[in-house]
Amino acid sequence: IDNNNRIWATTRDRGIIVLNENLQLIRQIEYTGTSTNSPKISRPARVVMGPDGNIWSCGGNGIIRIDTSTFSVDTFGGTPLSRFSNRYCAPVLFTDKNNLWFASSRSGVFHYNLLSQSLDSFNTKNGLVSNAIFDLNCDKMKNVYVGTIAGLNILFPDGRIKSFTQKDGLL
């Protein structure tokens, strides 16, 4: 739900829909591949309200940001996020207004700082129990919880990674 109380939702094959409080369709934002206002997301998996007041979406072909006033789409050309424009990305998580976390195509988890435009990656080579990510979450201390097919990782702000697998008693 955006700042105008509109509901944003993904659909399997019809892009992103925006509904008013009475559940009437206001806008449908579909991938057409031809317009600059067309999201490049071919199969949107998630929509989240960003700390910037915009809607962020991820899925097939990367991550986009949609202005909730104009419905214009930012595909992040010229930023490190553009390298994911041909990859499936989901889920996305903001730990604060400047820090975006997301998973991509069995490649682990990525941390993108919006201010510095720096991109860091976390995968099995540097401590994750798996590169196949189901979900991301965080707590008040900005610890990032990474749910994978092989267990749970906690990424601490100081760089430590703690893992929980079946060997640790995880069901």
PDB file of C-alpha atoms in Angstrom:
ATOM      1  CA  ILE A   1       0.000   0.000   0.000  1.00  0.00           C
ATOM      2  CA  ASP A   2       1.518   3.307  -1.052  1.00  0.00           C
ATOM      3  CA  ASN A   3       1.288   6.754   0.582  1.00  0.00           C
ATOM      4  CA  ASN A   4      -1.962   7.395  -1.340  1.00  0.00           C
ATOM      5  CA  ASN A   5      -3.581   4.219   0.103  1.00  0.00           C
ATOM      6  CA  ARG A   6      -3.399   2.475  -3.259  1.00  0.00           C
ATOM      7  CA  ILE A   7      -2.778  -1.251  -3.350  1.00  0.00           C
ATOM      8  CA  TRP A   8       0.091  -2.500  -5.507  1.00  0.00           C
ATOM      9  CA  ALA A   9       0.231  -6.188  -6.435  1.00  0.00           C
ATOM     10  CA  THR A  10       2.067  -8.479  -8.796  1.00  0.00           C
ATOM     11  CA  THR A  11       0.358 -10.822 -11.217  1.00  0.00           C
ATOM     12  CA  ARG A  12       1.785 -13.913 -12.815  1.00  0.00           C
ATOM     13  CA  ASP A  13       1.482 -12.819 -16.445  1.00  0.00           C
ATOM     14  CA  ARG A  14      -0.022  -9.313 -16.457  1.00  0.00           C
ATOM     15  CA  GLY A  15       2.623  -7.206 -14.699  1.00  0.00           C
ATOM     16  CA  ILE A  16       1.855  -4.993 -11.736  1.00  0.00           C
ATOM     17  CA  ILE A  17      -1.614  -3.704 -10.916  1.00  0.00           C
ATOM     18  CA  VAL A  18      -2.551  -0.677  -8.830  1.00  0.00           C
ATOM     19  CA  LEU A  19      -5.978  -0.572  -7.145  1.00  0.00           C
ATOM     20  CA  ASN A  20      -7.760   2.162  -5.216  1.00  0.00           C
ATOM     21  CA  GLU A  21      -9.359   1.684  -1.787  1.00  0.00           C
ATOM     22  CA  ASN A  22     -12.516   0.349  -3.472  1.00  0.00           C
ATOM     23  CA  LEU A  23     -10.433  -2.283  -5.296  1.00  0.00           C
ATOM     24  CA  GLN A  24     -10.961  -0.585  -8.662  1.00  0.00           C
ATOM     25  CA  LEU A  25      -8.109  -0.823 -11.145  1.00  0.00           C
ATOM     26  CA  ILE A  26      -6.216   2.463 -11.453  1.00  0.00           C
ATOM     27  CA  ARG A  27      -3.212   1.331 -13.453  1.00  0.00           C
ATOM     28  CA  GLN A  28      -1.729  -1.786 -14.964  1.00  0.00           C
ATOM     29  CA  ILE A  29       2.000  -1.672 -15.540  1.00  0.00           C
ATOM     30  CA  GLU A  30       2.996  -4.393 -17.978  1.00  0.00           C
ATOM     31  CA  TYR A  31       6.267  -5.388 -19.540  1.00  0.00           C
ATOM     32  CA  THR A  32       6.128  -4.543 -23.242  1.00  0.00           C
ATOM     33  CA  GLY A  33       9.818  -4.168 -23.955  1.00  0.00           C
ATOM     34  CA  THR A  34       9.167  -1.120 -26.124  1.00  0.00           C
ATOM     35  CA  SER A  35       8.551   1.905 -23.890  1.00  0.00           C
ATOM     36  CA  THR A  36      10.818   3.650 -21.416  1.00  0.00           C
ATOM     37  CA  ASN A  37       7.868   3.570 -19.016  1.00  0.00           C
ATOM     38  CA  SER A  38       7.554  -0.187 -19.474  1.00  0.00           C
ATOM     39  CA  PRO A  39       9.022  -2.129 -16.596  1.00  0.00           C
ATOM     40  CA  LYS A  40      11.650  -4.577 -17.701  1.00  0.00           C
ATOM     41  CA  ILE A  41      10.323  -7.013 -15.105  1.00  0.00           C
ATOM     42  CA  SER A  42       8.772  -9.821 -17.135  1.00  0.00           C
ATOM     43  CA  ARG A  43       7.491 -11.837 -14.167  1.00  0.00           C
ATOM     44  CA  PRO A  44       7.206  -9.563 -11.135  1.00  0.00           C
ATOM     45  CA  ALA A  45       7.736 -11.553  -7.950  1.00  0.00           C
ATOM     46  CA  ARG A  46       7.470  -8.877  -5.274  1.00  0.00           C
ATOM     47  CA  VAL A  47       6.504  -5.259  -4.795  1.00  0.00           C
ATOM     48  CA  VAL A  48       7.613  -3.321  -1.727  1.00  0.00           C
ATOM     49  CA  MET A  49       7.181   0.235  -0.599  1.00  0.00           C
ATOM     50  CA  GLY A  50      10.650   1.728  -0.463  1.00  0.00           C
ATOM     51  CA  PRO A  51      11.809   4.188   2.184  1.00  0.00           C
ATOM     52  CA  ASP A  52      11.958   6.761  -0.626  1.00  0.00           C
ATOM     53  CA  GLY A  53       8.162   6.578  -1.072  1.00  0.00           C
ATOM     54  CA  ASN A  54       8.443   4.720  -4.378  1.00  0.00           C
ATOM     55  CA  ILE A  55       7.416   1.174  -5.214  1.00  0.00           C
ATOM     56  CA  TRP A  56      10.264  -1.255  -5.825  1.00  0.00           C
ATOM     57  CA  SER A  57       9.663  -4.473  -7.731  1.00  0.00           C
ATOM     58  CA  CYS A  58      11.803  -7.459  -8.600  1.00  0.00           C
ATOM     59  CA  GLY A  59      11.470 -10.617 -10.633  1.00  0.00           C
ATOM     60  CA  GLY A  60      12.537 -11.725 -14.087  1.00  0.00           C
ATOM     61  CA  ASN A  61      15.009  -9.188 -15.511  1.00  0.00           C
ATOM     62  CA  GLY A  62      16.102  -7.516 -12.309  1.00  0.00           C
ATOM     63  CA  ILE A  63      14.890  -4.687 -10.110  1.00  0.00           C
ATOM     64  CA  ILE A  64      12.895  -1.554 -10.912  1.00  0.00           C
ATOM     65  CA  ARG A  65      11.598   1.486  -9.033  1.00  0.00           C
ATOM     66  CA  ILE A  66       8.220   3.038  -9.877  1.00  0.00           C
ATOM     67  CA  ASP A  67       7.321   6.621  -8.994  1.00  0.00           C
ATOM     68  CA  THR A  68       3.940   6.425  -7.231  1.00  0.00           C
ATOM     69  CA  SER A  69       2.854   9.847  -8.567  1.00  0.00           C
ATOM     70  CA  THR A  70       3.809   9.588 -12.233  1.00  0.00           C
ATOM     71  CA  PHE A  71       4.097   5.785 -12.594  1.00  0.00           C
ATOM     72  CA  SER A  72       7.424   6.348 -14.383  1.00  0.00           C
ATOM     73  CA  VAL A  73       9.807   3.406 -14.203  1.00  0.00           C
ATOM     74  CA  ASP A  74      13.498   3.549 -13.291  1.00  0.00           C
ATOM     75  CA  THR A  75      15.457   0.525 -14.541  1.00  0.00           C
ATOM     76  CA  PHE A  76      18.743   1.667 -12.935  1.00  0.00           C
ATOM     77  CA  GLY A  77      20.709   1.960 -16.156  1.00  0.00           C
ATOM     78  CA  GLY A  78      24.258   3.135 -15.490  1.00  0.00           C
ATOM     79  CA  THR A  79      24.309   1.779 -11.915  1.00  0.00           C
ATOM     80  CA  PRO A  80      25.651  -1.519 -10.555  1.00  0.00           C
ATOM     81  CA  LEU A  81      22.029  -2.761 -10.429  1.00  0.00           C
ATOM     82  CA  SER A  82      21.949  -2.776 -14.234  1.00  0.00           C
ATOM     83  CA  ARG A  83      24.102  -5.920 -14.217  1.00  0.00           C
ATOM     84  CA  PHE A  84      21.004  -7.801 -13.015  1.00  0.00           C
ATOM     85  CA  SER A  85      18.819  -6.653 -15.927  1.00  0.00           C
ATOM     86  CA  ASN A  86      18.834 -10.159 -17.432  1.00  0.00           C
ATOM     87  CA  ARG A  87      18.634 -12.100 -14.169  1.00  0.00           C
ATOM     88  CA  TYR A  88      15.852 -13.158 -11.863  1.00  0.00           C
ATOM     89  CA  CYS A  89      15.946 -11.204  -8.597  1.00  0.00           C
ATOM     90  CA  ALA A  90      13.791 -11.853  -5.524  1.00  0.00           C
ATOM     91  CA  PRO A  91      13.203 -11.023  -2.786  1.00  0.00           C
ATOM     92  CA  VAL A  92      14.185  -7.433  -1.956  1.00  0.00           C
ATOM     93  CA  LEU A  93      14.585  -5.897   1.492  1.00  0.00           C
ATOM     94  CA  PHE A  94      15.402  -2.435   2.794  1.00  0.00           C
ATOM     95  CA  THR A  95      17.201  -2.341   6.134  1.00  0.00           C
ATOM     96  CA  ASP A  96      17.011   1.471   6.096  1.00  0.00           C
ATOM     97  CA  LYS A  97      16.622   4.287   3.570  1.00  0.00           C
ATOM     98  CA  ASN A  98      20.065   3.728   2.028  1.00  0.00           C
ATOM     99  CA  ASN A  99      20.523  -0.039   2.054  1.00  0.00           C
ATOM    100  CA  LEU A 100      18.871  -2.517  -0.293  1.00  0.00           C
ATOM    101  CA  TRP A 101      19.353  -6.276  -0.007  1.00  0.00           C
ATOM    102  CA  PHE A 102      18.226  -8.778  -2.640  1.00  0.00           C
ATOM    103  CA  ALA A 103      18.798 -12.292  -3.917  1.00  0.00           C
ATOM    104  CA  SER A 104      19.517 -13.225  -7.509  1.00  0.00           C
ATOM    105  CA  SER A 105      19.271 -16.472  -9.492  1.00  0.00           C
ATOM    106  CA  ARG A 106      20.988 -18.906  -7.160  1.00  0.00           C
ATOM    107  CA  SER A 107      23.864 -16.463  -6.819  1.00  0.00           C
ATOM    108  CA  GLY A 108      23.400 -15.592  -3.160  1.00  0.00           C
ATOM    109  CA  VAL A 109      22.538 -12.255  -1.584  1.00  0.00           C
ATOM    110  CA  PHE A 110      23.571  -8.778  -2.654  1.00  0.00           C
ATOM    111  CA  HIS A 111      23.783  -5.574  -0.645  1.00  0.00           C
ATOM    112  CA  TYR A 112      23.456  -2.298  -2.551  1.00  0.00           C
ATOM    113  CA  ASN A 113      24.132   1.044  -0.887  1.00  0.00           C
ATOM    114  CA  LEU A 114      22.014   3.637  -2.676  1.00  0.00           C
ATOM    115  CA  LEU A 115      24.212   6.565  -1.591  1.00  0.00           C
ATOM    116  CA  SER A 116      27.608   5.196  -2.574  1.00  0.00           C
ATOM    117  CA  GLN A 117      26.215   2.873  -5.300  1.00  0.00           C
ATOM    118  CA  SER A 118      28.468   0.133  -3.921  1.00  0.00           C
ATOM    119  CA  LEU A 119      27.470  -3.492  -4.374  1.00  0.00           C
ATOM    120  CA  ASP A 120      28.602  -6.353  -2.127  1.00  0.00           C
ATOM    121  CA  SER A 121      27.822 -10.043  -2.555  1.00  0.00           C
ATOM    122  CA  PHE A 122      27.389 -12.889  -0.092  1.00  0.00           C
ATOM    123  CA  ASN A 123      27.396 -16.485  -1.295  1.00  0.00           C
ATOM    124  CA  THR A 124      28.722 -19.942  -0.440  1.00  0.00           C
ATOM    125  CA  LYS A 125      32.268 -18.793  -1.206  1.00  0.00           C
ATOM    126  CA  ASN A 126      32.170 -16.330   1.684  1.00  0.00           C
ATOM    127  CA  GLY A 127      29.930 -18.042   4.235  1.00  0.00           C
ATOM    128  CA  LEU A 128      26.327 -18.655   3.143  1.00  0.00           C
ATOM    129  CA  VAL A 129      25.037 -22.212   3.509  1.00  0.00           C
ATOM    130  CA  SER A 130      23.399 -22.010   0.061  1.00  0.00           C
ATOM    131  CA  ASN A 131      23.082 -19.616  -2.876  1.00  0.00           C
ATOM    132  CA  ALA A 132      19.397 -20.513  -3.369  1.00  0.00           C
ATOM    133  CA  ILE A 133      17.539 -17.904  -1.313  1.00  0.00           C
ATOM    134  CA  PHE A 134      13.873 -18.116  -0.257  1.00  0.00           C
ATOM    135  CA  ASP A 135      13.501 -15.001   1.840  1.00  0.00           C
ATOM    136  CA  LEU A 136      15.218 -12.071   3.551  1.00  0.00           C
ATOM    137  CA  ASN A 137      14.353 -10.195   6.715  1.00  0.00           C
ATOM    138  CA  CYS A 138      16.060  -7.952   9.264  1.00  0.00           C
ATOM    139  CA  ASP A 139      15.764  -6.917  12.885  1.00  0.00           C
ATOM    140  CA  LYS A 140      16.141  -3.570  14.657  1.00  0.00           C
ATOM    141  CA  MET A 141      19.911  -4.065  14.925  1.00  0.00           C
ATOM    142  CA  LYS A 142      20.150  -4.427  11.115  1.00  0.00           C
ATOM    143  CA  ASN A 143      21.066  -8.094  11.252  1.00  0.00           C
ATOM    144  CA  VAL A 144      19.933  -9.620   7.948  1.00  0.00           C
ATOM    145  CA  TYR A 145      18.317 -13.058   8.063  1.00  0.00           C
ATOM    146  CA  VAL A 146      18.773 -15.135   4.917  1.00  0.00           C
ATOM    147  CA  GLY A 147      16.494 -18.147   4.452  1.00  0.00           C
ATOM    148  CA  THR A 148      17.985 -20.685   2.041  1.00  0.00           C
ATOM    149  CA  ILE A 149      17.205 -24.197   0.871  1.00  0.00           C
ATOM    150  CA  ALA A 150      19.988 -25.525   3.142  1.00  0.00           C
ATOM    151  CA  GLY A 151      19.382 -23.477   6.284  1.00  0.00           C
ATOM    152  CA  LEU A 152      19.412 -20.002   7.791  1.00  0.00           C
ATOM    153  CA  ASN A 153      22.196 -17.418   7.809  1.00  0.00           C
ATOM    154  CA  ILE A 154      22.395 -14.277   9.909  1.00  0.00           C
ATOM    155  CA  LEU A 155      24.540 -11.528   8.392  1.00  0.00           C
ATOM    156  CA  PHE A 156      25.706  -9.191  11.148  1.00  0.00           C
ATOM    157  CA  PRO A 157      26.600  -5.538  10.452  1.00  0.00           C
ATOM    158  CA  ASP A 158      30.204  -6.216  11.545  1.00  0.00           C
ATOM    159  CA  GLY A 159      30.621  -8.765   8.707  1.00  0.00           C
ATOM    160  CA  ARG A 160      30.195 -11.962  10.723  1.00  0.00           C
ATOM    161  CA  ILE A 161      27.924 -14.699   9.375  1.00  0.00           C
ATOM    162  CA  LYS A 162      26.194 -17.228  11.612  1.00  0.00           C
ATOM    163  CA  SER A 163      24.670 -20.354  10.084  1.00  0.00           C
ATOM    164  CA  PHE A 164      21.950 -22.752  11.207  1.00  0.00           C
ATOM    165  CA  THR A 165      21.562 -26.050   9.340  1.00  0.00           C
ATOM    166  CA  GLN A 166      20.288 -29.545  10.098  1.00  0.00           C
ATOM    167  CA  LYS A 167      23.682 -30.209  11.704  1.00  0.00           C
ATOM    168  CA  ASP A 168      22.779 -27.469  14.224  1.00  0.00           C
ATOM    169  CA  GLY A 169      19.347 -29.008  14.941  1.00  0.00           C
ATOM    170  CA  LEU A 170      17.360 -27.092  12.313  1.00  0.00           C
ATOM    171  CA  LEU A 171      14.432 -29.231  11.134  1.00  0.00           C
TER     172      LEU A 171
END
